Amino acid sequence: MRAARHYYYFLVMSLIRDLYEVSLQMGRVAHDRAEREKSSQDPVGYHVVDEETEWLQSLLLLLFQSLRRHPPLLLDTVKNFCDILIPLNQLGIYKSNAGIIGLGGLVSSVAGIITVVYPQMKLKIR
């Protein structure tokens, strides 16, 4: 139980780091987009029909663009998210069935193998 608790805390801290890196990347993408729009006279090429969901669609688009620009961050975030399923289940915080735990372990293992085969995909903190 103690090992699972420490592993859980480690993964929570890793996910917090990933969220911080994602927010930094989103800030860079937003800054680059603002610079492009300022230098360009053309209006933005996409329009949102429903104004109530405009902020959500903008946020998701910004998130997608920032993760697409920085694949190691996406890979590390997905790996940590899949890994956290194991201690959540062991500690009884969130019970999952064995299939979900196994699928999370498989995805996490594939992400780990990718970082070994392609060292440039390993997350580097600046």
mmCIF file of C-alpha atoms in Angstrom:
data_model
loop_
_atom_site.group_PDB
_atom_site.id
_atom_site.type_symbol
_atom_site.label_atom_id
_atom_site.label_comp_id
_atom_site.label_asym_id
_atom_site.label_seq_id
_atom_site.Cartn_x
_atom_site.Cartn_y
_atom_site.Cartn_z
ATOM 1 C CA MET A 1 0.000 0.000 0.000
ATOM 2 C CA ARG A 2 2.834 2.363 0.831
ATOM 3 C CA ALA A 3 4.489 1.772 -2.546
ATOM 4 C CA ALA A 4 1.196 2.375 -4.352
ATOM 5 C CA ARG A 5 0.668 5.599 -2.402
ATOM 6 C CA HIS A 6 4.131 6.908 -3.252
ATOM 7 C CA TYR A 7 3.702 5.910 -6.904
ATOM 8 C CA TYR A 8 0.362 7.726 -6.915
ATOM 9 C CA TYR A 9 1.951 10.909 -5.504
ATOM 10 C CA PHE A 10 4.756 10.688 -8.061
ATOM 11 C CA LEU A 11 2.262 10.378 -10.927
ATOM 12 C CA VAL A 12 0.128 13.250 -9.614
ATOM 13 C CA MET A 13 3.214 15.458 -9.497
ATOM 14 C CA SER A 14 4.186 14.337 -13.009
ATOM 15 C CA LEU A 15 0.710 15.182 -14.293
ATOM 16 C CA ILE A 16 0.904 18.596 -12.620
ATOM 17 C CA ARG A 17 4.224 19.167 -14.370
ATOM 18 C CA ASP A 18 2.661 18.075 -17.664
ATOM 19 C CA LEU A 19 -0.273 20.457 -17.163
ATOM 20 C CA TYR A 20 2.161 23.284 -16.440
ATOM 21 C CA GLU A 21 4.103 22.489 -19.622
ATOM 22 C CA VAL A 22 0.841 22.304 -21.588
ATOM 23 C CA SER A 23 -0.167 25.730 -20.277
ATOM 24 C CA LEU A 24 3.225 27.148 -21.311
ATOM 25 C CA GLN A 25 2.862 25.627 -24.777
ATOM 26 C CA MET A 26 -0.683 26.990 -25.090
ATOM 27 C CA GLY A 27 0.620 30.442 -24.181
ATOM 28 C CA ARG A 28 3.278 30.213 -26.880
ATOM 29 C CA VAL A 29 0.761 29.073 -29.484
ATOM 30 C CA ALA A 30 -1.654 31.849 -28.514
ATOM 31 C CA HIS A 31 1.148 34.424 -28.706
ATOM 32 C CA ASP A 32 2.227 33.141 -32.128
ATOM 33 C CA ARG A 33 -1.374 33.192 -33.341
ATOM 34 C CA ALA A 34 -1.834 36.768 -32.107
ATOM 35 C CA GLU A 35 1.368 37.826 -33.881
ATOM 36 C CA ARG A 36 0.208 36.195 -37.122
ATOM 37 C CA GLU A 37 -3.230 37.812 -36.903
ATOM 38 C CA LYS A 38 -1.682 41.201 -36.161
ATOM 39 C CA SER A 39 0.641 41.004 -39.177
ATOM 40 C CA SER A 40 -2.064 39.594 -41.456
ATOM 41 C CA GLN A 41 -4.957 41.657 -42.745
ATOM 42 C CA ASP A 42 -7.101 38.599 -43.500
ATOM 43 C CA PRO A 43 -9.756 37.608 -40.942
ATOM 44 C CA VAL A 44 -9.478 34.287 -39.144
ATOM 45 C CA GLY A 45 -10.486 31.398 -41.398
ATOM 46 C CA TYR A 46 -12.886 29.642 -39.017
ATOM 47 C CA HIS A 47 -16.113 30.798 -37.418
ATOM 48 C CA VAL A 48 -18.017 29.374 -34.499
ATOM 49 C CA VAL A 49 -21.761 29.107 -34.929
ATOM 50 C CA ASP A 50 -22.738 28.913 -31.265
ATOM 51 C CA GLU A 51 -21.327 31.763 -29.186
ATOM 52 C CA GLU A 52 -21.912 29.905 -25.909
ATOM 53 C CA THR A 53 -19.407 27.187 -26.843
ATOM 54 C CA GLU A 54 -16.941 29.491 -28.583
ATOM 55 C CA TRP A 55 -14.598 29.623 -25.579
ATOM 56 C CA LEU A 56 -14.579 25.829 -25.260
ATOM 57 C CA GLN A 57 -13.891 25.328 -28.947
ATOM 58 C CA SER A 58 -11.132 27.940 -28.835
ATOM 59 C CA LEU A 59 -9.564 26.287 -25.801
ATOM 60 C CA LEU A 60 -9.687 22.814 -27.358
ATOM 61 C CA LEU A 61 -8.259 24.121 -30.637
ATOM 62 C CA LEU A 62 -5.445 25.838 -28.752
ATOM 63 C CA LEU A 63 -4.785 22.661 -26.738
ATOM 64 C CA PHE A 64 -4.732 20.527 -29.879
ATOM 65 C CA GLN A 65 -2.369 22.918 -31.681
ATOM 66 C CA SER A 66 0.014 23.135 -28.733
ATOM 67 C CA LEU A 67 0.180 19.354 -28.272
ATOM 68 C CA ARG A 68 0.604 18.831 -32.007
ATOM 69 C CA ARG A 69 3.553 21.228 -31.890
ATOM 70 C CA HIS A 70 5.166 19.370 -28.983
ATOM 71 C CA PRO A 71 4.664 15.580 -29.380
ATOM 72 C CA PRO A 72 6.944 14.568 -26.456
ATOM 73 C CA LEU A 73 4.626 16.458 -24.105
ATOM 74 C CA LEU A 74 1.587 14.662 -25.519
ATOM 75 C CA LEU A 75 3.331 11.314 -25.184
ATOM 76 C CA ASP A 76 4.396 11.955 -21.573
ATOM 77 C CA THR A 77 0.939 13.201 -20.581
ATOM 78 C CA VAL A 78 -0.803 10.180 -22.095
ATOM 79 C CA LYS A 79 1.718 7.834 -20.432
ATOM 80 C CA ASN A 80 1.264 9.418 -16.996
ATOM 81 C CA PHE A 81 -2.521 9.465 -17.348
ATOM 82 C CA CYS A 82 -2.561 5.758 -18.227
ATOM 83 C CA ASP A 83 -0.114 4.934 -15.418
ATOM 84 C CA ILE A 84 -2.208 6.636 -12.740
ATOM 85 C CA LEU A 85 -5.012 4.117 -13.253
ATOM 86 C CA ILE A 86 -2.967 1.422 -11.483
ATOM 87 C CA PRO A 87 -2.446 3.122 -8.087
ATOM 88 C CA LEU A 88 -5.969 4.582 -8.187
ATOM 89 C CA ASN A 89 -7.297 1.036 -8.403
ATOM 90 C CA GLN A 90 -4.888 -0.390 -5.807
ATOM 91 C CA LEU A 91 -5.655 2.343 -3.284
ATOM 92 C CA GLY A 92 -9.396 2.016 -3.846
ATOM 93 C CA ILE A 93 -9.770 5.654 -4.918
ATOM 94 C CA TYR A 94 -11.254 4.706 -8.283
ATOM 95 C CA LYS A 95 -12.102 1.075 -8.923
ATOM 96 C CA SER A 96 -11.682 -0.109 -12.499
ATOM 97 C CA ASN A 97 -12.006 -3.496 -14.072
ATOM 98 C CA ALA A 98 -8.950 -5.465 -15.129
ATOM 99 C CA GLY A 99 -9.498 -4.677 -18.822
ATOM 100 C CA ILE A 100 -9.225 -0.930 -18.303
ATOM 101 C CA ILE A 101 -6.117 -1.345 -16.148
ATOM 102 C CA GLY A 102 -4.587 -3.657 -18.756
ATOM 103 C CA LEU A 103 -5.374 -1.285 -21.618
ATOM 104 C CA GLY A 104 -3.859 1.610 -19.674
ATOM 105 C CA GLY A 105 -0.761 -0.457 -18.991
ATOM 106 C CA LEU A 106 -0.493 -1.400 -22.656
ATOM 107 C CA VAL A 107 -0.781 2.208 -23.840
ATOM 108 C CA SER A 108 1.733 3.316 -21.199
ATOM 109 C CA SER A 109 4.170 0.581 -22.228
ATOM 110 C CA VAL A 110 3.895 1.501 -25.913
ATOM 111 C CA ALA A 111 4.524 5.153 -25.016
ATOM 112 C CA GLY A 112 7.570 4.107 -22.989
ATOM 113 C CA ILE A 113 8.883 1.978 -25.851
ATOM 114 C CA ILE A 114 8.467 4.912 -28.241
ATOM 115 C CA THR A 115 10.625 7.101 -25.993
ATOM 116 C CA VAL A 116 13.325 4.390 -25.936
ATOM 117 C CA VAL A 117 13.277 3.801 -29.698
ATOM 118 C CA TYR A 118 13.056 7.522 -30.538
ATOM 119 C CA PRO A 119 15.052 9.439 -27.891
ATOM 120 C CA GLN A 120 13.917 12.783 -29.352
ATOM 121 C CA MET A 121 10.400 11.908 -28.120
ATOM 122 C CA LYS A 122 11.521 11.965 -24.482
ATOM 123 C CA LEU A 123 10.183 15.011 -22.632
ATOM 124 C CA LYS A 124 12.918 17.513 -21.872
ATOM 125 C CA ILE A 125 12.201 20.173 -19.272
ATOM 126 C CA ARG A 126 13.721 23.530 -20.146
#
